PDB file of C-alpha atoms in Angstrom:
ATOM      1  CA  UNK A   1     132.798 102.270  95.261  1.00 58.00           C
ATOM      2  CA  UNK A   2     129.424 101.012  95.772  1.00 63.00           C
ATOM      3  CA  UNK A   3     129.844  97.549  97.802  1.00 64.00           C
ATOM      4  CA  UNK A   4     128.450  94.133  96.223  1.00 79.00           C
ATOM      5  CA  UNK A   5     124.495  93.570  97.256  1.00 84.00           C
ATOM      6  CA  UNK A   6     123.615  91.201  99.823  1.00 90.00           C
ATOM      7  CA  UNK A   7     122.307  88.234  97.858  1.00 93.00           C
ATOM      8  CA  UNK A   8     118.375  87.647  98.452  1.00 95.00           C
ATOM      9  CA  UNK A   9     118.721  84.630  99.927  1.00 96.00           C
ATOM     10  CA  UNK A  10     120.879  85.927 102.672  1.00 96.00           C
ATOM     11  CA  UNK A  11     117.993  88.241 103.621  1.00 97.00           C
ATOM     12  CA  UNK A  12     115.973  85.959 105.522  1.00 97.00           C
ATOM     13  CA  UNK A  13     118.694  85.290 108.098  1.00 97.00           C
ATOM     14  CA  UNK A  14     120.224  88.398 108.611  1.00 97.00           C
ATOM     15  CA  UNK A  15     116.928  89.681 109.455  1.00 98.00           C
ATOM     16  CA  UNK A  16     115.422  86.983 111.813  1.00 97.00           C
ATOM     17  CA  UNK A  17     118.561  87.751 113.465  1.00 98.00           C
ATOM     18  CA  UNK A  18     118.125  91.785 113.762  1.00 97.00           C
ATOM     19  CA  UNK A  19     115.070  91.057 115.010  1.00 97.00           C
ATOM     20  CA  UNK A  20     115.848  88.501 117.439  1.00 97.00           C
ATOM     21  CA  UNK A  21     116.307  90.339 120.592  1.00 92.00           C
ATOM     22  CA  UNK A  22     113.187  92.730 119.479  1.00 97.00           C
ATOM     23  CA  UNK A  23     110.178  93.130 121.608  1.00 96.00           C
ATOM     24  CA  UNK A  24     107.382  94.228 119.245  1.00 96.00           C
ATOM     25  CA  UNK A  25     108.990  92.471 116.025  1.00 97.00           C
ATOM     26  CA  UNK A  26     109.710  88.762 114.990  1.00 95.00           C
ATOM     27  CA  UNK A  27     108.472  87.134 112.233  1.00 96.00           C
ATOM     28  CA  UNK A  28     110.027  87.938 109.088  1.00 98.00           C
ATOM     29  CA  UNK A  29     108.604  87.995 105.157  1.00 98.00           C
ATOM     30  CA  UNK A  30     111.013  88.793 102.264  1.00 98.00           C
ATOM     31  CA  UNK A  31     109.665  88.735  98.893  1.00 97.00           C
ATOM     32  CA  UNK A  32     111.620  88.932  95.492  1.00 96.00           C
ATOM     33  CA  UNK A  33     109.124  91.627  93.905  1.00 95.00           C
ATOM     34  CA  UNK A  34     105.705  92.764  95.339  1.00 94.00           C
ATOM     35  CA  UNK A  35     103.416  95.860  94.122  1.00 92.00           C
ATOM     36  CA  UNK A  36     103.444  97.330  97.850  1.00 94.00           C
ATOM     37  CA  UNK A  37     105.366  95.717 101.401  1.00 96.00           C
ATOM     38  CA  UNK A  38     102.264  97.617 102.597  1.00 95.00           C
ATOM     39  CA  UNK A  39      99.510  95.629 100.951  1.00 94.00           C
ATOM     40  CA  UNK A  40     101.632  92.260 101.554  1.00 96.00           C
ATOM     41  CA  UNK A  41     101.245  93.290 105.089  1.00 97.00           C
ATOM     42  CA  UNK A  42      97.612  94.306 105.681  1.00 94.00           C
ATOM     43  CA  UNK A  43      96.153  91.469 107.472  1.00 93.00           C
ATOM     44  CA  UNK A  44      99.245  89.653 108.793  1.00 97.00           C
ATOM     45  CA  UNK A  45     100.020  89.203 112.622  1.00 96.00           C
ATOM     46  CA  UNK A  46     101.683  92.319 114.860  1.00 96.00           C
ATOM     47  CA  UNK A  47     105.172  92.025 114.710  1.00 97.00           C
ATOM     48  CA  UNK A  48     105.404  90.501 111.341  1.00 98.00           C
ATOM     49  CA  UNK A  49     108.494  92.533 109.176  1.00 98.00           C
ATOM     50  CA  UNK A  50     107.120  92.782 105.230  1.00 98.00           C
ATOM     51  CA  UNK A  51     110.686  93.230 103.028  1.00 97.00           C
ATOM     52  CA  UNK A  52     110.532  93.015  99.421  1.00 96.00           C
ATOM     53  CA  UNK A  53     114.004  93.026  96.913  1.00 96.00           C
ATOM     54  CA  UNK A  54     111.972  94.863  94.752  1.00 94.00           C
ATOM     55  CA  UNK A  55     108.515  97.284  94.841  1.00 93.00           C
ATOM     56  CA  UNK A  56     107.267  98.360  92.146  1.00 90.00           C
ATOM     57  CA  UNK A  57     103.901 100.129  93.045  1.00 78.00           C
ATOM     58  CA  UNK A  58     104.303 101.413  96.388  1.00 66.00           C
ATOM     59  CA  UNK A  59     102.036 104.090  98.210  1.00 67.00           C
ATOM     60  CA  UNK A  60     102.800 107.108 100.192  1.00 54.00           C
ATOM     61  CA  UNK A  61     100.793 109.561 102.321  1.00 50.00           C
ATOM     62  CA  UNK A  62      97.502 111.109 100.938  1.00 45.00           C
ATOM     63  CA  UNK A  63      97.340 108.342  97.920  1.00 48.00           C
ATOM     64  CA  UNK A  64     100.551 109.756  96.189  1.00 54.00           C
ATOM     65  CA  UNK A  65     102.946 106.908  94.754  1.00 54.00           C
ATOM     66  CA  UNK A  66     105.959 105.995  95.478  1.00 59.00           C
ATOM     67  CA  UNK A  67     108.369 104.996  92.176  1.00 60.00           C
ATOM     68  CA  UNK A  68     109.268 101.836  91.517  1.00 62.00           C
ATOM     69  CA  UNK A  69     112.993 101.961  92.833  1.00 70.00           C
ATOM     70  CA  UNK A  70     113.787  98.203  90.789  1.00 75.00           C
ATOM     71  CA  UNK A  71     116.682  96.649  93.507  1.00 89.00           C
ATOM     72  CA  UNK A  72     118.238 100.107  94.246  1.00 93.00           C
ATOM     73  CA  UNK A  73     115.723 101.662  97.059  1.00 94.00           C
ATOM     74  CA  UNK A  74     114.803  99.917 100.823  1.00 96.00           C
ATOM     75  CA  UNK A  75     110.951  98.840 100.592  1.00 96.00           C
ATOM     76  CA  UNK A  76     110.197  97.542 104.551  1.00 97.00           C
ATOM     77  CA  UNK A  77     106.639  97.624 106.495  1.00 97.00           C
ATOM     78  CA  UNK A  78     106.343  96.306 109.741  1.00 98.00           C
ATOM     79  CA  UNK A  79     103.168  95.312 111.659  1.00 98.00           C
ATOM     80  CA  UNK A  80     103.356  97.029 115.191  1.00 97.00           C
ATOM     81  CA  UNK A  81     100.262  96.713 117.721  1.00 94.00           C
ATOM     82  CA  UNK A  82      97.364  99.164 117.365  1.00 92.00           C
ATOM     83  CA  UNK A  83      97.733 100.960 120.536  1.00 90.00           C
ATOM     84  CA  UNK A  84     101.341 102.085 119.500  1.00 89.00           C
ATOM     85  CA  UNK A  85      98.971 104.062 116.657  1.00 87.00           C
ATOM     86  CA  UNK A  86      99.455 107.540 118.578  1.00 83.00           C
ATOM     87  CA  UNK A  87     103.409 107.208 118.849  1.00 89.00           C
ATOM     88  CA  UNK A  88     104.321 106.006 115.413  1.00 94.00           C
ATOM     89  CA  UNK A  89     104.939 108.589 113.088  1.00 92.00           C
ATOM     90  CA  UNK A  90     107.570 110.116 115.396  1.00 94.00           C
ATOM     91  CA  UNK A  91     109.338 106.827 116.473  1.00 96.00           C
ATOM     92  CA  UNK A  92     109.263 105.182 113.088  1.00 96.00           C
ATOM     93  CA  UNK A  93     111.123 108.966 111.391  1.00 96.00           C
ATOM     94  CA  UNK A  94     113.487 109.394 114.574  1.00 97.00           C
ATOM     95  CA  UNK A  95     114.027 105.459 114.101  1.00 97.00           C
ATOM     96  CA  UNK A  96     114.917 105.675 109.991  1.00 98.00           C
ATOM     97  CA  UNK A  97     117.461 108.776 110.349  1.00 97.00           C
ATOM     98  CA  UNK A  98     119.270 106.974 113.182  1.00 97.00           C
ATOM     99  CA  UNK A  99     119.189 103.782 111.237  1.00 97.00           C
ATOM    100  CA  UNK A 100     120.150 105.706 107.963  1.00 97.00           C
ATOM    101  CA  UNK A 101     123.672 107.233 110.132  1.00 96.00           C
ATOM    102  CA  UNK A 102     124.122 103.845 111.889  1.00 95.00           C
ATOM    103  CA  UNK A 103     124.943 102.067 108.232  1.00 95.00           C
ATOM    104  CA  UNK A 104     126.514 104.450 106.785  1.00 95.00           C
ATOM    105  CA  UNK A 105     128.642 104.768 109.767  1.00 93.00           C
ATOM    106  CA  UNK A 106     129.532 100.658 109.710  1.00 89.00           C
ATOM    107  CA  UNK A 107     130.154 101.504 105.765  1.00 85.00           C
ATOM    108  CA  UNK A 108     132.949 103.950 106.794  1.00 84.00           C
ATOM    109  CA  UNK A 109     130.887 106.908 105.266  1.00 79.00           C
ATOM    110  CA  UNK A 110     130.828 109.495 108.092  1.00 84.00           C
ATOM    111  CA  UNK A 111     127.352 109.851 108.919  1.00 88.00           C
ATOM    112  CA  UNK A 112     124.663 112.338 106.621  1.00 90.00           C
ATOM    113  CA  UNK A 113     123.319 115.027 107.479  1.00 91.00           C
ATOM    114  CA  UNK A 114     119.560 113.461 107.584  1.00 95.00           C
ATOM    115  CA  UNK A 115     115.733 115.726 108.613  1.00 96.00           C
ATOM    116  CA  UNK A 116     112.882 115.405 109.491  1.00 96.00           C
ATOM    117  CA  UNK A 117     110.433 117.189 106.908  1.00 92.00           C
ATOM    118  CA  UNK A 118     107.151 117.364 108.868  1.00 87.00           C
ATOM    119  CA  UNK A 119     105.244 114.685 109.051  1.00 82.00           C
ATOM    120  CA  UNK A 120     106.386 112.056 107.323  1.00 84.00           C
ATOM    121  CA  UNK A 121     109.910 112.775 104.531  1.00 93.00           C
ATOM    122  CA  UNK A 122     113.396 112.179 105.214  1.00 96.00           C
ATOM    123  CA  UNK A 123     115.257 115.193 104.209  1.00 95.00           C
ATOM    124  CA  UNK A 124     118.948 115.350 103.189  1.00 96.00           C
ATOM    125  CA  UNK A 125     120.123 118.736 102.009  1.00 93.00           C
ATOM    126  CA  UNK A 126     116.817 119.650 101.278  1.00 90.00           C
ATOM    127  CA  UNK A 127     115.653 116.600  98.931  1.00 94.00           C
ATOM    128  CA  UNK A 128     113.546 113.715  99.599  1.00 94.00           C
ATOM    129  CA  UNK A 129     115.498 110.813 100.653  1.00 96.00           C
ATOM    130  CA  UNK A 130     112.755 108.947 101.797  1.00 95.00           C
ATOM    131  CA  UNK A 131     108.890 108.458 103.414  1.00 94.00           C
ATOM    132  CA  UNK A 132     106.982 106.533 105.890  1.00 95.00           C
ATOM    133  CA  UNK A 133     103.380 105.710 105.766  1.00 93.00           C
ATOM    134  CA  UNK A 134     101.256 104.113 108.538  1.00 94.00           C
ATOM    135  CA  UNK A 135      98.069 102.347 108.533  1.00 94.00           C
ATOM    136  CA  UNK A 136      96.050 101.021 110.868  1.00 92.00           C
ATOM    137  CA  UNK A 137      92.583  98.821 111.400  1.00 91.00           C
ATOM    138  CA  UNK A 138      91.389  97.601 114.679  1.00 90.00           C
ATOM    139  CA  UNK A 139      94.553  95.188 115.814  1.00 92.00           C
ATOM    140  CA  UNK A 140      97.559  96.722 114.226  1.00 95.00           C
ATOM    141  CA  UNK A 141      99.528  99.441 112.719  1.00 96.00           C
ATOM    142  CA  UNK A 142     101.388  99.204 109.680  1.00 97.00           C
ATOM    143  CA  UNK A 143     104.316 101.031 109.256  1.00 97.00           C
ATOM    144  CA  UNK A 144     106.163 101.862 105.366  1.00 96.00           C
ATOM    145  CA  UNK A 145     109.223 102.802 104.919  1.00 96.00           C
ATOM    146  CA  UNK A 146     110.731 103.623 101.777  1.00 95.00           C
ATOM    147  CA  UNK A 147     114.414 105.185 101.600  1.00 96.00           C
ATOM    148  CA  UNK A 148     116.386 105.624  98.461  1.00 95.00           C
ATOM    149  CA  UNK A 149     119.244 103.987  98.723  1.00 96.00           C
ATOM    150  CA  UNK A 150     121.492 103.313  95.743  1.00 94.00           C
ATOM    151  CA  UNK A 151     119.800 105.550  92.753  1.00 93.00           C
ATOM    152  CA  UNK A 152     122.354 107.059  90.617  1.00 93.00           C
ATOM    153  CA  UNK A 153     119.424 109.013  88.882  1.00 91.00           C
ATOM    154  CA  UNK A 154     115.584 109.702  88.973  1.00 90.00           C
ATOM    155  CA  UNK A 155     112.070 110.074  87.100  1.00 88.00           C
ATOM    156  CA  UNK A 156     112.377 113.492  85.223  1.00 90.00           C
ATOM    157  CA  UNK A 157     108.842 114.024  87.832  1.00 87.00           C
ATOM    158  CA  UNK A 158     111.127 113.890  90.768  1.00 88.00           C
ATOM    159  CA  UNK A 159     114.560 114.391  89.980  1.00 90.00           C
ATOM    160  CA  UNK A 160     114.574 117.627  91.168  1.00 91.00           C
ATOM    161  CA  UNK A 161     113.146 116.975  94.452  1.00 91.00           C
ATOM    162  CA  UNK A 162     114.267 113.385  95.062  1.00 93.00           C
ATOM    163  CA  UNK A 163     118.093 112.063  96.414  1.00 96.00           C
ATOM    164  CA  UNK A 164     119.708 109.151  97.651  1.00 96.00           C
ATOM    165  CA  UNK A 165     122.490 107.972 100.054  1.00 96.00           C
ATOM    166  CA  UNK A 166     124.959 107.251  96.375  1.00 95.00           C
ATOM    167  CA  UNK A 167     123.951 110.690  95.061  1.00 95.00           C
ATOM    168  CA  UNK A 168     125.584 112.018  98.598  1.00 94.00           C
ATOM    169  CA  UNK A 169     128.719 109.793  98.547  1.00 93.00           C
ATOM    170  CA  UNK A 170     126.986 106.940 101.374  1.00 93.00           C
ATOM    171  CA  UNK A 171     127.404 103.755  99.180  1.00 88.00           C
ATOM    172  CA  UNK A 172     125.474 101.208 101.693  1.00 94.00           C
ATOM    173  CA  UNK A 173     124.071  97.474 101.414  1.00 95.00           C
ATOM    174  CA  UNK A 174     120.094  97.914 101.974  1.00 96.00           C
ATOM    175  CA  UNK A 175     120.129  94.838 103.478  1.00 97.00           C
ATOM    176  CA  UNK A 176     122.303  96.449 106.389  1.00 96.00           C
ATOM    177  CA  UNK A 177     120.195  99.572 106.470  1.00 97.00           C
ATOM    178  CA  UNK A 178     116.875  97.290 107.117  1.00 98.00           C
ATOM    179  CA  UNK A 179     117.998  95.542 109.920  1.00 98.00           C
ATOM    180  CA  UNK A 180     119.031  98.852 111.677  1.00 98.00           C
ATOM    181  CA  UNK A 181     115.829 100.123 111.014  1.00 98.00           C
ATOM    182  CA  UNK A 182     113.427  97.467 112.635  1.00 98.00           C
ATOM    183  CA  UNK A 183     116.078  97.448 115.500  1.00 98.00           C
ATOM    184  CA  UNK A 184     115.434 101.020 116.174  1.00 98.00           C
ATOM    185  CA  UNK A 185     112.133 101.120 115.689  1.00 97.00           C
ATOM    186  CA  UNK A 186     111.611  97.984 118.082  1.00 97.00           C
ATOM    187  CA  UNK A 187     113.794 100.591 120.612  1.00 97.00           C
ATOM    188  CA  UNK A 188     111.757 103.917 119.998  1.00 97.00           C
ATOM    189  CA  UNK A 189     108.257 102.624 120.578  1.00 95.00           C
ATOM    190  CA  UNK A 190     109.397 101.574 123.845  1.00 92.00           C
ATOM    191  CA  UNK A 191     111.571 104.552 124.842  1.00 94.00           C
ATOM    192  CA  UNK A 192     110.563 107.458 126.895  1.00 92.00           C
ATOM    193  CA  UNK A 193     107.790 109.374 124.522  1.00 91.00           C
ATOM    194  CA  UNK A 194     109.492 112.784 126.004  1.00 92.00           C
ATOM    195  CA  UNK A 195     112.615 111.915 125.002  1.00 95.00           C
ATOM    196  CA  UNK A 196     111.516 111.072 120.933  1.00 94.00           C
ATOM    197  CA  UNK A 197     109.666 113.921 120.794  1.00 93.00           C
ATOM    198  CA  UNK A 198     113.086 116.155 121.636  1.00 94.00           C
ATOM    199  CA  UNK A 199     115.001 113.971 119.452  1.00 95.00           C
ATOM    200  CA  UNK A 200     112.743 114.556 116.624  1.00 95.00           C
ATOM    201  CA  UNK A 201     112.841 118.356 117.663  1.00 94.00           C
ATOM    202  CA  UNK A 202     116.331 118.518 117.282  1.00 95.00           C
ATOM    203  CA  UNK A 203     116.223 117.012 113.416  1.00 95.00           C
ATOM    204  CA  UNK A 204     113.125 119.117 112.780  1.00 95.00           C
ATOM    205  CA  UNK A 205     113.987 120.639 108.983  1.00 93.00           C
ATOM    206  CA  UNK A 206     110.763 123.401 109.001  1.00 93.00           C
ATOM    207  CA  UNK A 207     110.903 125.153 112.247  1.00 93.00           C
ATOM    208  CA  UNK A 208     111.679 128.509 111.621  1.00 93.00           C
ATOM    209  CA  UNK A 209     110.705 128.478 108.214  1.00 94.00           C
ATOM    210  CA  UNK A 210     107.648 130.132 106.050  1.00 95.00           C
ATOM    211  CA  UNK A 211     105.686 127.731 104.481  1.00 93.00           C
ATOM    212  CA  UNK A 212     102.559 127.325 102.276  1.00 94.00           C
ATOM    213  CA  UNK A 213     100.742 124.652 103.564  1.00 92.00           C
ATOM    214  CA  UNK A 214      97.511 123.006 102.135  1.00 91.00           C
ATOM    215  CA  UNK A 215      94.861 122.114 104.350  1.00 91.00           C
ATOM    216  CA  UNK A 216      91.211 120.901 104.136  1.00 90.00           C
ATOM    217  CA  UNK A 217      90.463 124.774 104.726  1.00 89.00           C
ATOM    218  CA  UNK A 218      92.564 126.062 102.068  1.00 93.00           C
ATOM    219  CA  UNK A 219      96.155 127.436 101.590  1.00 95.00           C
ATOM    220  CA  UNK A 220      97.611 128.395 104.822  1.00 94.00           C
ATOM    221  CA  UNK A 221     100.818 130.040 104.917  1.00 95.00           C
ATOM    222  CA  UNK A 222     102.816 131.389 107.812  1.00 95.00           C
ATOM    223  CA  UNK A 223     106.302 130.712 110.011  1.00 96.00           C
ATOM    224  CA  UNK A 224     106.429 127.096 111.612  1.00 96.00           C
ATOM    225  CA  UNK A 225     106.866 127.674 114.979  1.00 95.00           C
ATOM    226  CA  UNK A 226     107.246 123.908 115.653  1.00 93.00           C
ATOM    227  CA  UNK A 227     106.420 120.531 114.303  1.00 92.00           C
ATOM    228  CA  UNK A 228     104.801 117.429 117.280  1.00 90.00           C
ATOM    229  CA  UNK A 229     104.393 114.670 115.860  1.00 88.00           C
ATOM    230  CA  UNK A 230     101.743 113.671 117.546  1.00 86.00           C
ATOM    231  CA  UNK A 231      99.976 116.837 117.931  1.00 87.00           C
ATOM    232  CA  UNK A 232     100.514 118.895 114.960  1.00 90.00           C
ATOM    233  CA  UNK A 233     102.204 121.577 113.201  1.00 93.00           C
ATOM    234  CA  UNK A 234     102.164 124.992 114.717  1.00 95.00           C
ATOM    235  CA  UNK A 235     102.272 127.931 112.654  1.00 96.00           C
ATOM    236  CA  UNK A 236     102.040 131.601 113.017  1.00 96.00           C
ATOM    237  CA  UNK A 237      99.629 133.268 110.255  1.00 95.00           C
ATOM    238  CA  UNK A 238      98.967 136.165 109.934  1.00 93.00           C
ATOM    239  CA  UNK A 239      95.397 135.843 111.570  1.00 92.00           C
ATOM    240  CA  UNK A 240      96.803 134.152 114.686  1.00 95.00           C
ATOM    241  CA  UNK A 241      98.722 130.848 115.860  1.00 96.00           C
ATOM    242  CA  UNK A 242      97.352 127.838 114.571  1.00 95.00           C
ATOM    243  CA  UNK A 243      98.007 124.088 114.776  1.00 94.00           C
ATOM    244  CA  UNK A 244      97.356 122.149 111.965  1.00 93.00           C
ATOM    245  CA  UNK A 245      96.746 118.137 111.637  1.00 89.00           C
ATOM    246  CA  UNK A 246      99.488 115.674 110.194  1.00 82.00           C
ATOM    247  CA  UNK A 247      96.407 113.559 109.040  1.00 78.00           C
ATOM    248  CA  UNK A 248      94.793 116.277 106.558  1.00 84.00           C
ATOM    249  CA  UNK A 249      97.781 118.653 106.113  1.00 86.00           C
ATOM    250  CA  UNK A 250     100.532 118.520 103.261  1.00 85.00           C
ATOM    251  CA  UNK A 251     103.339 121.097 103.206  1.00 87.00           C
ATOM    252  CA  UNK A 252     103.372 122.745  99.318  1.00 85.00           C
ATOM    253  CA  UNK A 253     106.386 125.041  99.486  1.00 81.00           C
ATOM    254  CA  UNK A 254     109.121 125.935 102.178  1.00 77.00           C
ATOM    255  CA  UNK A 255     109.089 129.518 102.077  1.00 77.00           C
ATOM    256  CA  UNK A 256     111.774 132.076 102.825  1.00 65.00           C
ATOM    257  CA  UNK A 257     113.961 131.326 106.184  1.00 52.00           C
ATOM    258  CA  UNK A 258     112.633 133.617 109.146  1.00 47.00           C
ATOM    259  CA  UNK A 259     114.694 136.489 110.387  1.00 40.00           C
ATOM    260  CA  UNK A 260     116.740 135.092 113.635  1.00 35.00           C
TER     261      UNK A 260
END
């Protein structure tokens, strides 16, 4: 049974408190409806949290959108210093799996079997459960997440690709989910950068895989030998190894699984 929603105006508090003992996160904005958390937060102070009941024309990475999820999907940015930049994307996707299993865990759900599709998808049995963006101009970086949460159903455009924590049996309050998130977020910028980048190893959902991969040079395909997230993507063509960009590269296809 899916629990009763947090009421709105219980959002404000709950989150001022989650981010209370934070160190790069403490102001808090929560807005009934916005066209993008990310817009609403370009321009406001580091460590400002941007949460909206409802988005309804949200971005993801390389201009793609993001469907308006009404009150059923988690829409969050949070403003982060700019020197963080180089660190982000793997923090912030290490940071929304753990937060995914921690409230789904308090639910008494067991905890979901959540990926990392390189660079920037949540993965869960091989559909999108949700995306991060980040932006950045000369004082901070903005990081979007969007998880899908309590859908029941989807677009015909997606429904094939898309899922959500209901669809898998993890009925959780996305008021609960946020405040794990910008609690481990706050923790994973300031962990060892070592450590994240073996944590995001181990939830890694395309090493070992053949993939078709676009790229400002054209089509690549080949087997993912491993995904960095903050170096790149290496892959094995058949012209040599190569390592290829998060910035300018966009899987198109997951291939056949390699031989072991």
């Amino acid at each position: 049974m899916t629990p009763a929603p947090v009421p709105i105006e219980a959002w404000p508090d709950r989150l001022e408190a989650a981010v209370a003992g934070c160190a790069t996160l403490g102001r808090v904005v929560v807005l009934r409806e916005t066209g993008s958390t990310q817009d609403h937060a370009r321009g406001l102070p580091a460590g400002t949290v941007v949460i909206a009941w409802r988005q309804t024309h949200g971005r993801g990475r390389l201009g793609r959108a993001w469907a308006d999820t009404g009150t059923d999907g988690l829409a969050i940015s949070m403003n982060l210093p700019a020197w963080l930049t180089d660190r982000l994307a793997g923090c912030a996707a290490v940071a929304a799996c753990e937060a995914v299993e921690q409230a789904t865990l308090d639910a008494g759900r067991g905890t979901p079997p959540v990926r990392i599709k390189w660079p920037n998808d949540l993965w869960l049995e091989g559909r999108k459960l949700g995306g991060i963006l980040i932006e950045q101009d000369a004082v901070r970086a903005t990081v979007g997440i969007g998880i899908n949460v309590l859908q029941r159903a989807f677009p015909e455009s997606i429904e094939r690709t898309a899922t959500s924590l209901a669809m898998h049996g993890f009925a959780v309050d996305r008021l609960d989910l946020a405040c794990h998130v910008v609690q481990r977020i706050d923790a994973w910028v300031s962990a060892d950068q070592e450590r994240m980048v073996q944590e995001y190893a181990s939830r890694d959902a395309l090493a070992g895989t053949r993939c078709s991969l676009a790229t400002p040079d054209g089509v690549v395909e080949g087997l993912v030998l491993s995904c960095d997230p903050r170096i790149g993507m290496r892959i094995r063509t058949s012209s040599g190894d190569r390592t290829l960009a998060a910035a300018s590269t966009s899987v198109l296809a997951s291939l056949d699984r390699a031989s072991a």
